[in-house]
Backbone as XML, in Angstrom:
<?xml version="1.0"?>
<chain id="A" units="angstrom">
  <residue number="1" name="UNK">
    <atom name="N" x="-0.595" y="-36.473" z="38.542"/>
    <atom name="CA" x="0.352" y="-37.080" z="37.632"/>
    <atom name="C" x="1.698" y="-37.208" z="38.329"/>
  </residue>
  <residue number="2" name="UNK">
    <atom name="N" x="1.883" y="-38.278" z="39.003"/>
    <atom name="CA" x="3.161" y="-38.505" z="39.660"/>
    <atom name="C" x="3.968" y="-39.522" z="38.853"/>
  </residue>
  <residue number="3" name="UNK">
    <atom name="N" x="5.242" y="-39.359" z="38.921"/>
    <atom name="CA" x="6.132" y="-40.264" z="38.216"/>
    <atom name="C" x="6.732" y="-41.249" z="39.212"/>
  </residue>
  <residue number="4" name="UNK">
    <atom name="N" x="6.715" y="-42.507" z="38.830"/>
    <atom name="CA" x="7.318" y="-43.517" z="39.681"/>
    <atom name="C" x="8.817" y="-43.566" z="39.435"/>
  </residue>
  <residue number="5" name="UNK">
    <atom name="N" x="9.539" y="-43.732" z="40.507"/>
    <atom name="CA" x="10.989" y="-43.897" z="40.391"/>
    <atom name="C" x="11.288" y="-45.359" z="40.090"/>
  </residue>
  <residue number="6" name="UNK">
    <atom name="N" x="11.983" y="-45.586" z="38.981"/>
    <atom name="CA" x="12.327" y="-46.944" z="38.581"/>
    <atom name="C" x="13.818" y="-47.131" z="38.790"/>
  </residue>
  <residue number="7" name="UNK">
    <atom name="N" x="14.178" y="-48.172" z="39.481"/>
    <atom name="CA" x="15.592" y="-48.452" z="39.726"/>
    <atom name="C" x="16.229" y="-49.035" z="38.467"/>
  </residue>
  <residue number="8" name="UNK">
    <atom name="N" x="17.356" y="-48.489" z="38.096"/>
    <atom name="CA" x="18.081" y="-48.950" z="36.920"/>
    <atom name="C" x="19.323" y="-49.744" z="37.293"/>
  </residue>
  <residue number="9" name="UNK">
    <atom name="N" x="19.344" y="-50.294" z="38.480"/>
    <atom name="CA" x="20.526" y="-51.026" z="38.936"/>
    <atom name="C" x="20.829" y="-52.210" z="38.035"/>
  </residue>
  <residue number="10" name="UNK">
    <atom name="N" x="19.802" y="-52.952" z="37.651"/>
    <atom name="CA" x="20.012" y="-54.098" z="36.759"/>
    <atom name="C" x="20.560" y="-53.682" z="35.408"/>
  </residue>
  <residue number="11" name="UNK">
    <atom name="N" x="20.043" y="-52.594" z="34.876"/>
    <atom name="CA" x="20.512" y="-52.083" z="33.586"/>
    <atom name="C" x="21.958" y="-51.623" z="33.667"/>
  </residue>
  <residue number="12" name="UNK">
    <atom name="N" x="22.307" y="-50.968" z="34.753"/>
    <atom name="CA" x="23.683" y="-50.502" z="34.940"/>
    <atom name="C" x="24.641" y="-51.684" z="34.988"/>
  </residue>
  <residue number="13" name="UNK">
    <atom name="N" x="24.265" y="-52.738" z="35.708"/>
    <atom name="CA" x="25.121" y="-53.926" z="35.781"/>
    <atom name="C" x="25.230" y="-54.619" z="34.424"/>
  </residue>
  <residue number="14" name="UNK">
    <atom name="N" x="24.139" y="-54.618" z="33.659"/>
    <atom name="CA" x="24.181" y="-55.216" z="32.319"/>
    <atom name="C" x="25.143" y="-54.446" z="31.417"/>
  </residue>
  <residue number="15" name="UNK">
    <atom name="N" x="25.055" y="-53.123" z="31.411"/>
    <atom name="CA" x="25.965" y="-52.294" z="30.611"/>
    <atom name="C" x="27.403" y="-52.497" z="31.072"/>
  </residue>
  <residue number="16" name="UNK">
    <atom name="N" x="27.609" y="-52.524" z="32.383"/>
    <atom name="CA" x="28.943" y="-52.764" z="32.928"/>
    <atom name="C" x="29.484" y="-54.119" z="32.482"/>
  </residue>
  <residue number="17" name="UNK">
    <atom name="N" x="28.648" y="-55.132" z="32.514"/>
    <atom name="CA" x="29.066" y="-56.473" z="32.113"/>
    <atom name="C" x="29.442" y="-56.551" z="30.639"/>
  </residue>
  <residue number="18" name="UNK">
    <atom name="N" x="28.620" y="-55.952" z="29.785"/>
    <atom name="CA" x="28.897" y="-55.998" z="28.342"/>
    <atom name="C" x="30.174" y="-55.245" z="28.012"/>
  </residue>
  <residue number="19" name="UNK">
    <atom name="N" x="30.327" y="-54.026" z="28.541"/>
    <atom name="CA" x="31.534" y="-53.244" z="28.262"/>
    <atom name="C" x="32.775" y="-53.907" z="28.867"/>
  </residue>
  <residue number="20" name="UNK">
    <atom name="N" x="32.638" y="-54.517" z="30.038"/>
    <atom name="CA" x="33.768" y="-55.225" z="30.646"/>
    <atom name="C" x="34.162" y="-56.446" z="29.821"/>
  </residue>
  <residue number="21" name="UNK">
    <atom name="N" x="33.172" y="-57.190" z="29.329"/>
    <atom name="CA" x="33.470" y="-58.373" z="28.523"/>
    <atom name="C" x="34.204" y="-58.002" z="27.241"/>
  </residue>
  <residue number="22" name="UNK">
    <atom name="N" x="33.752" y="-56.950" z="26.578"/>
    <atom name="CA" x="34.426" y="-56.521" z="25.344"/>
    <atom name="C" x="35.843" y="-56.046" z="25.651"/>
  </residue>
  <residue number="23" name="UNK">
    <atom name="N" x="36.029" y="-55.316" z="26.741"/>
    <atom name="CA" x="37.360" y="-54.854" z="27.126"/>
    <atom name="C" x="38.267" y="-56.030" z="27.477"/>
  </residue>
  <residue number="24" name="UNK">
    <atom name="N" x="37.741" y="-57.018" z="28.184"/>
    <atom name="CA" x="38.543" y="-58.204" z="28.528"/>
    <atom name="C" x="38.961" y="-58.946" z="27.260"/>
  </residue>
  <residue number="25" name="UNK">
    <atom name="N" x="38.062" y="-59.052" z="26.284"/>
    <atom name="CA" x="38.411" y="-59.693" z="25.015"/>
    <atom name="C" x="39.522" y="-58.914" z="24.319"/>
  </residue>
  <residue number="26" name="UNK">
    <atom name="N" x="39.418" y="-57.585" z="24.307"/>
    <atom name="CA" x="40.454" y="-56.763" z="23.677"/>
    <atom name="C" x="41.804" y="-56.942" z="24.366"/>
  </residue>
  <residue number="27" name="UNK">
    <atom name="N" x="41.816" y="-56.903" z="25.682"/>
    <atom name="CA" x="43.064" y="-57.056" z="26.427"/>
    <atom name="C" x="43.651" y="-58.450" z="26.221"/>
  </residue>
  <residue number="28" name="UNK">
    <atom name="N" x="42.801" y="-59.468" z="26.260"/>
    <atom name="CA" x="43.257" y="-60.842" z="26.057"/>
    <atom name="C" x="43.890" y="-61.006" z="24.672"/>
  </residue>
  <residue number="29" name="UNK">
    <atom name="N" x="43.218" y="-60.499" z="23.647"/>
    <atom name="CA" x="43.778" y="-60.601" z="22.297"/>
    <atom name="C" x="45.056" y="-59.774" z="22.153"/>
  </residue>
  <residue number="30" name="UNK">
    <atom name="N" x="45.135" y="-58.645" z="22.850"/>
    <atom name="CA" x="46.344" y="-57.829" z="22.799"/>
    <atom name="C" x="47.521" y="-58.489" z="23.474"/>
  </residue>
  <residue number="31" name="UNK">
    <atom name="N" x="47.280" y="-59.240" z="24.520"/>
    <atom name="CA" x="48.370" y="-59.929" z="25.224"/>
    <atom name="C" x="48.775" y="-61.196" z="24.486"/>
  </residue>
  <residue number="32" name="UNK">
    <atom name="N" x="47.803" y="-61.998" z="24.087"/>
    <atom name="CA" x="48.083" y="-63.291" z="23.465"/>
    <atom name="C" x="48.540" y="-63.139" z="22.011"/>
  </residue>
  <residue number="33" name="UNK">
    <atom name="N" x="47.929" y="-62.245" z="21.249"/>
    <atom name="CA" x="48.194" y="-62.043" z="19.820"/>
    <atom name="C" x="48.201" y="-63.368" z="19.070"/>
  </residue>
  <residue number="34" name="UNK">
    <atom name="N" x="47.040" y="-63.968" z="18.867"/>
    <atom name="CA" x="46.990" y="-65.250" z="18.156"/>
    <atom name="C" x="47.617" y="-65.120" z="16.766"/>
  </residue>
  <residue number="35" name="UNK">
    <atom name="N" x="48.442" y="-66.090" z="16.431"/>
    <atom name="CA" x="49.204" y="-66.010" z="15.186"/>
    <atom name="C" x="48.302" y="-66.014" z="13.958"/>
  </residue>
  <residue number="36" name="UNK">
    <atom name="N" x="47.203" y="-66.768" z="14.001"/>
    <atom name="CA" x="46.319" y="-66.817" z="12.839"/>
    <atom name="C" x="45.622" y="-65.479" z="12.586"/>
  </residue>
  <residue number="37" name="UNK">
    <atom name="N" x="45.517" y="-64.625" z="13.594"/>
    <atom name="CA" x="44.969" y="-63.282" z="13.411"/>
    <atom name="C" x="46.064" y="-62.257" z="13.152"/>
  </residue>
  <residue number="38" name="UNK">
    <atom name="N" x="47.185" y="-62.424" z="13.815"/>
    <atom name="CA" x="48.256" y="-61.438" z="13.736"/>
    <atom name="C" x="49.032" y="-61.527" z="12.426"/>
  </residue>
  <residue number="39" name="UNK">
    <atom name="N" x="49.134" y="-62.711" z="11.852"/>
    <atom name="CA" x="49.959" y="-62.899" z="10.655"/>
    <atom name="C" x="49.155" y="-62.921" z="9.351"/>
  </residue>
  <residue number="40" name="UNK">
    <atom name="N" x="47.844" y="-62.821" z="9.405"/>
    <atom name="CA" x="47.017" y="-62.778" z="8.199"/>
    <atom name="C" x="46.608" y="-61.344" z="7.915"/>
  </residue>
  <residue number="41" name="UNK">
    <atom name="N" x="46.839" y="-60.906" z="6.690"/>
    <atom name="CA" x="46.521" y="-59.528" z="6.309"/>
    <atom name="C" x="45.221" y="-59.464" z="5.529"/>
  </residue>
  <residue number="42" name="UNK">
    <atom name="N" x="44.502" y="-58.377" z="5.741"/>
    <atom name="CA" x="43.293" y="-58.065" z="4.997"/>
    <atom name="C" x="43.293" y="-56.569" z="4.758"/>
  </residue>
  <residue number="43" name="UNK">
    <atom name="N" x="43.304" y="-56.154" z="3.510"/>
    <atom name="CA" x="43.350" y="-54.736" z="3.140"/>
    <atom name="C" x="44.536" y="-54.029" z="3.795"/>
  </residue>
  <residue number="44" name="UNK">
    <atom name="N" x="45.712" y="-54.599" z="3.654"/>
    <atom name="CA" x="46.984" y="-54.019" z="4.120"/>
    <atom name="C" x="47.092" y="-53.898" z="5.634"/>
  </residue>
  <residue number="45" name="UNK">
    <atom name="N" x="46.306" y="-54.648" z="6.377"/>
    <atom name="CA" x="46.408" y="-54.611" z="7.824"/>
    <atom name="C" x="46.037" y="-55.993" z="8.358"/>
  </residue>
  <residue number="46" name="UNK">
    <atom name="N" x="46.683" y="-56.372" z="9.475"/>
    <atom name="CA" x="46.397" y="-57.716" z="9.979"/>
    <atom name="C" x="45.002" y="-57.795" z="10.598"/>
  </residue>
  <residue number="47" name="UNK">
    <atom name="N" x="44.488" y="-59.009" z="10.643"/>
    <atom name="CA" x="43.118" y="-59.230" z="11.113"/>
    <atom name="C" x="42.926" y="-58.833" z="12.572"/>
  </residue>
  <residue number="48" name="UNK">
    <atom name="N" x="43.981" y="-58.952" z="13.366"/>
    <atom name="CA" x="43.873" y="-58.578" z="14.777"/>
    <atom name="C" x="43.536" y="-57.095" z="14.925"/>
  </residue>
  <residue number="49" name="UNK">
    <atom name="N" x="44.167" y="-56.247" z="14.129"/>
    <atom name="CA" x="43.853" y="-54.821" z="14.186"/>
    <atom name="C" x="42.427" y="-54.542" z="13.741"/>
  </residue>
  <residue number="50" name="UNK">
    <atom name="N" x="41.944" y="-55.267" z="12.726"/>
    <atom name="CA" x="40.554" y="-55.097" z="12.310"/>
    <atom name="C" x="39.594" y="-55.463" z="13.435"/>
  </residue>
  <residue number="51" name="UNK">
    <atom name="N" x="39.918" y="-56.510" z="14.166"/>
    <atom name="CA" x="39.080" y="-56.900" z="15.301"/>
    <atom name="C" x="39.084" y="-55.818" z="16.372"/>
  </residue>
  <residue number="52" name="UNK">
    <atom name="N" x="40.260" y="-55.239" z="16.647"/>
    <atom name="CA" x="40.335" y="-54.151" z="17.622"/>
    <atom name="C" x="39.483" y="-52.959" z="17.182"/>
  </residue>
  <residue number="53" name="UNK">
    <atom name="N" x="39.557" y="-52.590" z="15.911"/>
    <atom name="CA" x="38.749" y="-51.475" z="15.413"/>
    <atom name="C" x="37.260" y="-51.772" z="15.540"/>
  </residue>
  <residue number="54" name="UNK">
    <atom name="N" x="36.861" y="-52.984" z="15.185"/>
    <atom name="CA" x="35.436" y="-53.338" z="15.262"/>
    <atom name="C" x="34.942" y="-53.318" z="16.706"/>
  </residue>
  <residue number="55" name="UNK">
    <atom name="N" x="35.730" y="-53.872" z="17.630"/>
    <atom name="CA" x="35.316" y="-53.879" z="19.029"/>
    <atom name="C" x="35.273" y="-52.467" z="19.616"/>
  </residue>
  <residue number="56" name="UNK">
    <atom name="N" x="36.204" y="-51.618" z="19.207"/>
    <atom name="CA" x="36.218" y="-50.241" z="19.695"/>
    <atom name="C" x="35.015" y="-49.462" z="19.185"/>
  </residue>
  <residue number="57" name="UNK">
    <atom name="N" x="34.668" y="-49.655" z="17.919"/>
    <atom name="CA" x="33.480" y="-48.983" z="17.376"/>
    <atom name="C" x="32.223" y="-49.499" z="18.074"/>
  </residue>
  <residue number="58" name="UNK">
    <atom name="N" x="32.162" y="-50.808" z="18.342"/>
    <atom name="CA" x="31.022" y="-51.360" z="19.077"/>
    <atom name="C" x="30.911" y="-50.735" z="20.464"/>
  </residue>
  <residue number="59" name="UNK">
    <atom name="N" x="32.054" y="-50.626" z="21.174"/>
    <atom name="CA" x="32.003" y="-50.037" z="22.518"/>
    <atom name="C" x="31.566" y="-48.576" z="22.465"/>
  </residue>
  <residue number="60" name="UNK">
    <atom name="N" x="32.052" y="-47.821" z="21.493"/>
    <atom name="CA" x="31.655" y="-46.416" z="21.371"/>
    <atom name="C" x="30.156" y="-46.302" z="21.097"/>
  </residue>
  <residue number="61" name="UNK">
    <atom name="N" x="29.648" y="-47.133" z="20.198"/>
    <atom name="CA" x="28.222" y="-47.117" z="19.889"/>
    <atom name="C" x="27.399" y="-47.504" z="21.117"/>
  </residue>
  <residue number="62" name="UNK">
    <atom name="N" x="27.843" y="-48.512" z="21.849"/>
    <atom name="CA" x="27.079" y="-48.973" z="23.008"/>
    <atom name="C" x="27.103" y="-47.937" z="24.134"/>
  </residue>
  <residue number="63" name="UNK">
    <atom name="N" x="28.201" y="-47.225" z="24.287"/>
    <atom name="CA" x="28.263" y="-46.162" z="25.295"/>
    <atom name="C" x="27.274" y="-45.061" z="24.946"/>
  </residue>
  <residue number="64" name="UNK">
    <atom name="N" x="27.232" y="-44.663" z="23.676"/>
    <atom name="CA" x="26.255" y="-43.655" z="23.242"/>
    <atom name="C" x="24.838" y="-44.187" z="23.441"/>
  </residue>
  <residue number="65" name="UNK">
    <atom name="N" x="24.628" y="-45.441" z="23.101"/>
    <atom name="CA" x="23.309" y="-46.071" z="23.218"/>
    <atom name="C" x="22.828" y="-46.087" z="24.672"/>
  </residue>
  <residue number="66" name="UNK">
    <atom name="N" x="23.715" y="-46.459" z="25.585"/>
    <atom name="CA" x="23.306" y="-46.641" z="26.973"/>
    <atom name="C" x="23.353" y="-45.344" z="27.784"/>
  </residue>
  <residue number="67" name="UNK">
    <atom name="N" x="24.445" y="-44.606" z="27.709"/>
    <atom name="CA" x="24.619" y="-43.471" z="28.608"/>
    <atom name="C" x="24.050" y="-42.168" z="28.078"/>
  </residue>
  <residue number="68" name="UNK">
    <atom name="N" x="23.822" y="-42.080" z="26.773"/>
    <atom name="CA" x="23.172" y="-40.890" z="26.229"/>
    <atom name="C" x="21.684" y="-41.156" z="25.989"/>
  </residue>
  <residue number="69" name="UNK">
    <atom name="N" x="21.222" y="-42.349" z="26.405"/>
    <atom name="CA" x="19.813" y="-42.719" z="26.354"/>
    <atom name="C" x="19.237" y="-42.651" z="24.936"/>
  </residue>
  <residue number="70" name="UNK">
    <atom name="N" x="20.045" y="-43.034" z="23.967"/>
    <atom name="CA" x="19.592" y="-43.027" z="22.580"/>
    <atom name="C" x="18.570" y="-44.133" z="22.331"/>
  </residue>
  <residue number="71" name="UNK">
    <atom name="N" x="18.611" y="-45.208" z="23.110"/>
    <atom name="CA" x="17.685" y="-46.321" z="22.863"/>
    <atom name="C" x="16.238" y="-45.934" z="23.060"/>
  </residue>
  <residue number="72" name="UNK">
    <atom name="N" x="15.980" y="-44.884" z="23.822"/>
    <atom name="CA" x="14.604" y="-44.469" z="24.070"/>
    <atom name="C" x="14.080" y="-43.439" z="23.090"/>
  </residue>
  <residue number="73" name="UNK">
    <atom name="N" x="14.908" y="-43.011" z="22.166"/>
    <atom name="CA" x="14.493" y="-41.980" z="21.211"/>
    <atom name="C" x="13.875" y="-42.609" z="19.970"/>
  </residue>
  <residue number="74" name="UNK">
    <atom name="N" x="13.257" y="-41.763" z="19.172"/>
    <atom name="CA" x="12.705" y="-42.235" z="17.903"/>
    <atom name="C" x="13.845" y="-42.609" z="16.963"/>
  </residue>
  <residue number="75" name="UNK">
    <atom name="N" x="13.541" y="-43.482" z="16.021"/>
    <atom name="CA" x="14.600" y="-43.992" z="15.138"/>
    <atom name="C" x="15.214" y="-42.889" z="14.280"/>
  </residue>
  <residue number="76" name="UNK">
    <atom name="N" x="14.460" y="-41.870" z="13.925"/>
    <atom name="CA" x="15.025" y="-40.795" z="13.105"/>
    <atom name="C" x="16.088" y="-40.018" z="13.876"/>
  </residue>
  <residue number="77" name="UNK">
    <atom name="N" x="15.826" y="-39.696" z="15.122"/>
    <atom name="CA" x="16.824" y="-39.004" z="15.928"/>
    <atom name="C" x="18.013" y="-39.916" z="16.203"/>
  </residue>
  <residue number="78" name="UNK">
    <atom name="N" x="17.750" y="-41.171" z="16.471"/>
    <atom name="CA" x="18.819" y="-42.146" z="16.703"/>
    <atom name="C" x="19.738" y="-42.212" z="15.492"/>
  </residue>
  <residue number="79" name="UNK">
    <atom name="N" x="19.158" y="-42.308" z="14.305"/>
    <atom name="CA" x="19.954" y="-42.372" z="13.079"/>
    <atom name="C" x="20.669" y="-41.052" z="12.811"/>
  </residue>
  <residue number="80" name="UNK">
    <atom name="N" x="20.041" y="-39.934" z="13.130"/>
    <atom name="CA" x="20.664" y="-38.636" z="12.900"/>
    <atom name="C" x="21.875" y="-38.423" z="13.795"/>
  </residue>
  <residue number="81" name="UNK">
    <atom name="N" x="21.895" y="-39.043" z="14.961"/>
    <atom name="CA" x="23.027" y="-38.901" z="15.876"/>
    <atom name="C" x="24.108" y="-39.934" z="15.585"/>
  </residue>
  <residue number="82" name="UNK">
    <atom name="N" x="23.721" y="-41.177" z="15.413"/>
    <atom name="CA" x="24.684" y="-42.278" z="15.367"/>
    <atom name="C" x="25.296" y="-42.473" z="13.983"/>
  </residue>
  <residue number="83" name="UNK">
    <atom name="N" x="24.512" y="-42.444" z="12.935"/>
    <atom name="CA" x="25.033" y="-42.758" z="11.608"/>
    <atom name="C" x="26.115" y="-41.791" z="11.121"/>
  </residue>
  <residue number="84" name="UNK">
    <atom name="N" x="25.991" y="-40.467" z="11.294"/>
    <atom name="CA" x="27.094" y="-39.595" z="10.876"/>
    <atom name="C" x="28.391" y="-39.861" z="11.642"/>
  </residue>
  <residue number="85" name="UNK">
    <atom name="N" x="28.278" y="-40.183" z="12.913"/>
    <atom name="CA" x="29.477" y="-40.467" z="13.706"/>
    <atom name="C" x="30.149" y="-41.745" z="13.212"/>
  </residue>
  <residue number="86" name="UNK">
    <atom name="N" x="29.362" y="-42.775" z="12.946"/>
    <atom name="CA" x="29.928" y="-44.018" z="12.428"/>
    <atom name="C" x="30.568" y="-43.776" z="11.068"/>
  </residue>
  <residue number="87" name="UNK">
    <atom name="N" x="29.902" y="-43.017" z="10.199"/>
    <atom name="CA" x="30.459" y="-42.694" z="8.888"/>
    <atom name="C" x="31.784" y="-41.940" z="9.029"/>
  </residue>
  <residue number="88" name="UNK">
    <atom name="N" x="31.831" y="-40.946" z="9.913"/>
    <atom name="CA" x="33.059" y="-40.171" z="10.077"/>
    <atom name="C" x="34.197" y="-41.014" z="10.644"/>
  </residue>
  <residue number="89" name="UNK">
    <atom name="N" x="33.894" y="-41.915" z="11.561"/>
    <atom name="CA" x="34.918" y="-42.799" z="12.110"/>
    <atom name="C" x="35.469" y="-43.715" z="11.024"/>
  </residue>
  <residue number="90" name="UNK">
    <atom name="N" x="34.579" y="-44.300" z="10.228"/>
    <atom name="CA" x="35.031" y="-45.178" z="9.146"/>
    <atom name="C" x="35.811" y="-44.401" z="8.088"/>
  </residue>
  <residue number="91" name="UNK">
    <atom name="N" x="35.395" y="-43.181" z="7.785"/>
    <atom name="CA" x="36.119" y="-42.349" z="6.820"/>
    <atom name="C" x="37.507" y="-41.998" z="7.339"/>
  </residue>
  <residue number="92" name="UNK">
    <atom name="N" x="37.599" y="-41.608" z="8.602"/>
    <atom name="CA" x="38.898" y="-41.303" z="9.199"/>
    <atom name="C" x="39.796" y="-42.534" z="9.209"/>
  </residue>
  <residue number="93" name="UNK">
    <atom name="N" x="39.250" y="-43.669" z="9.527"/>
    <atom name="CA" x="40.007" y="-44.918" z="9.506"/>
    <atom name="C" x="40.512" y="-45.210" z="8.097"/>
  </residue>
  <residue number="94" name="UNK">
    <atom name="N" x="39.673" y="-45.022" z="7.085"/>
    <atom name="CA" x="40.085" y="-45.230" z="5.698"/>
    <atom name="C" x="41.229" y="-44.297" z="5.320"/>
  </residue>
  <residue number="95" name="UNK">
    <atom name="N" x="41.107" y="-43.011" z="5.656"/>
    <atom name="CA" x="42.162" y="-42.043" z="5.313"/>
    <atom name="C" x="43.467" y="-42.400" z="6.022"/>
  </residue>
  <residue number="96" name="UNK">
    <atom name="N" x="43.406" y="-42.714" z="7.307"/>
    <atom name="CA" x="44.617" y="-43.060" z="8.048"/>
    <atom name="C" x="45.293" y="-44.301" z="7.484"/>
  </residue>
  <residue number="97" name="UNK">
    <atom name="N" x="44.519" y="-45.326" z="7.167"/>
    <atom name="CA" x="45.109" y="-46.552" z="6.632"/>
    <atom name="C" x="45.657" y="-46.351" z="5.229"/>
  </residue>
  <residue number="98" name="UNK">
    <atom name="N" x="44.950" y="-45.617" z="4.392"/>
    <atom name="CA" x="45.416" y="-45.385" z="3.028"/>
    <atom name="C" x="46.698" y="-44.560" z="3.013"/>
  </residue>
  <residue number="99" name="UNK">
    <atom name="N" x="46.705" y="-43.466" z="3.741"/>
    <atom name="CA" x="47.889" y="-42.609" z="3.765"/>
    <atom name="C" x="49.053" y="-43.281" z="4.478"/>
  </residue>
  <residue number="100" name="UNK">
    <atom name="N" x="48.763" y="-43.999" z="5.555"/>
    <atom name="CA" x="49.831" y="-44.701" z="6.259"/>
    <atom name="C" x="50.478" y="-45.767" z="5.400"/>
  </residue>
  <residue number="101" name="UNK">
    <atom name="N" x="49.674" y="-46.488" z="4.629"/>
    <atom name="CA" x="50.211" y="-47.512" z="3.731"/>
    <atom name="C" x="51.039" y="-46.864" z="2.617"/>
  </residue>
  <residue number="102" name="UNK">
    <atom name="N" x="50.585" y="-45.725" z="2.105"/>
    <atom name="CA" x="51.334" y="-45.017" z="1.068"/>
    <atom name="C" x="52.690" y="-44.547" z="1.595"/>
  </residue>
  <residue number="103" name="UNK">
    <atom name="N" x="52.696" y="-43.930" z="2.768"/>
    <atom name="CA" x="53.950" y="-43.437" z="3.347"/>
    <atom name="C" x="54.898" y="-44.588" z="3.639"/>
  </residue>
  <residue number="104" name="UNK">
    <atom name="N" x="54.355" y="-45.692" z="4.149"/>
    <atom name="CA" x="55.186" y="-46.872" z="4.393"/>
    <atom name="C" x="55.809" y="-47.372" z="3.087"/>
  </residue>
  <residue number="105" name="UNK">
    <atom name="N" x="55.015" y="-47.408" z="2.017"/>
    <atom name="CA" x="55.542" y="-47.845" z="0.725"/>
    <atom name="C" x="56.613" y="-46.927" z="0.190"/>
  </residue>
  <residue number="106" name="UNK">
    <atom name="N" x="56.463" y="-45.618" z="0.364"/>
    <atom name="CA" x="57.469" y="-44.664" z="-0.106"/>
    <atom name="C" x="58.780" y="-44.869" z="0.639"/>
  </residue>
  <residue number="107" name="UNK">
    <atom name="N" x="58.727" y="-44.985" z="1.936"/>
    <atom name="CA" x="59.958" y="-45.153" z="2.703"/>
    <atom name="C" x="60.573" y="-46.537" z="2.510"/>
  </residue>
  <residue number="108" name="UNK">
    <atom name="N" x="59.757" y="-47.543" z="2.278"/>
    <atom name="CA" x="60.271" y="-48.903" z="2.109"/>
    <atom name="C" x="60.990" y="-49.074" z="0.774"/>
  </residue>
  <residue number="109" name="UNK">
    <atom name="N" x="60.469" y="-48.460" z="-0.285"/>
    <atom name="CA" x="60.982" y="-48.684" z="-1.633"/>
    <atom name="C" x="61.857" y="-47.565" z="-2.170"/>
  </residue>
  <residue number="110" name="UNK">
    <atom name="N" x="62.299" y="-46.648" z="-1.334"/>
    <atom name="CA" x="63.108" y="-45.547" z="-1.846"/>
    <atom name="C" x="64.418" y="-45.448" z="-1.062"/>
  </residue>
  <residue number="111" name="UNK">
    <atom name="N" x="65.223" y="-44.515" z="-1.499"/>
    <atom name="CA" x="66.497" y="-44.313" z="-0.801"/>
    <atom name="C" x="66.336" y="-43.432" z="0.435"/>
  </residue>
  <residue number="112" name="UNK">
    <atom name="N" x="65.186" y="-42.815" z="0.587"/>
    <atom name="CA" x="64.928" y="-42.016" z="1.779"/>
    <atom name="C" x="64.736" y="-42.967" z="2.956"/>
  </residue>
  <residue number="113" name="UNK">
    <atom name="N" x="65.413" y="-42.725" z="4.018"/>
    <atom name="CA" x="65.325" y="-43.607" z="5.189"/>
    <atom name="C" x="64.519" y="-42.936" z="6.278"/>
  </residue>
  <residue number="114" name="UNK">
    <atom name="N" x="64.078" y="-43.750" z="7.205"/>
    <atom name="CA" x="63.335" y="-43.237" z="8.342"/>
    <atom name="C" x="64.272" y="-42.389" z="9.196"/>
  </residue>
  <residue number="115" name="UNK">
    <atom name="N" x="63.924" y="-41.155" z="9.414"/>
    <atom name="CA" x="64.776" y="-40.277" z="10.217"/>
    <atom name="C" x="64.028" y="-39.693" z="11.418"/>
  </residue>
  <residue number="116" name="UNK">
    <atom name="N" x="62.994" y="-40.349" z="11.815"/>
    <atom name="CA" x="62.266" y="-39.874" z="12.993"/>
    <atom name="C" x="61.862" y="-41.040" z="13.836"/>
  </residue>
</chain>
């Protein structure tokens, strides 16, 4: 029972290409800041930030998928690892946006001024 060594060079280049493309899109959008994305709000935040969050979550998921070899596992283990992390990230994002919007509203509409 010998195991054959399989070269993963093609797979490594594919992962590198996908992660590089997503990063280039993020950097391009961060530099250019298209007005139709930057000036339109959705749920108290502009669309450009939502795109950044979505691309970042995609990159995190793909890194776990590729480098932790989750794609080769059974779906139950895959779901047990990935779904709680995605849920916690989305929950943290919800808490940060909700509390940040509340604090912004308090300072904007009151006599208390920003002192930090």
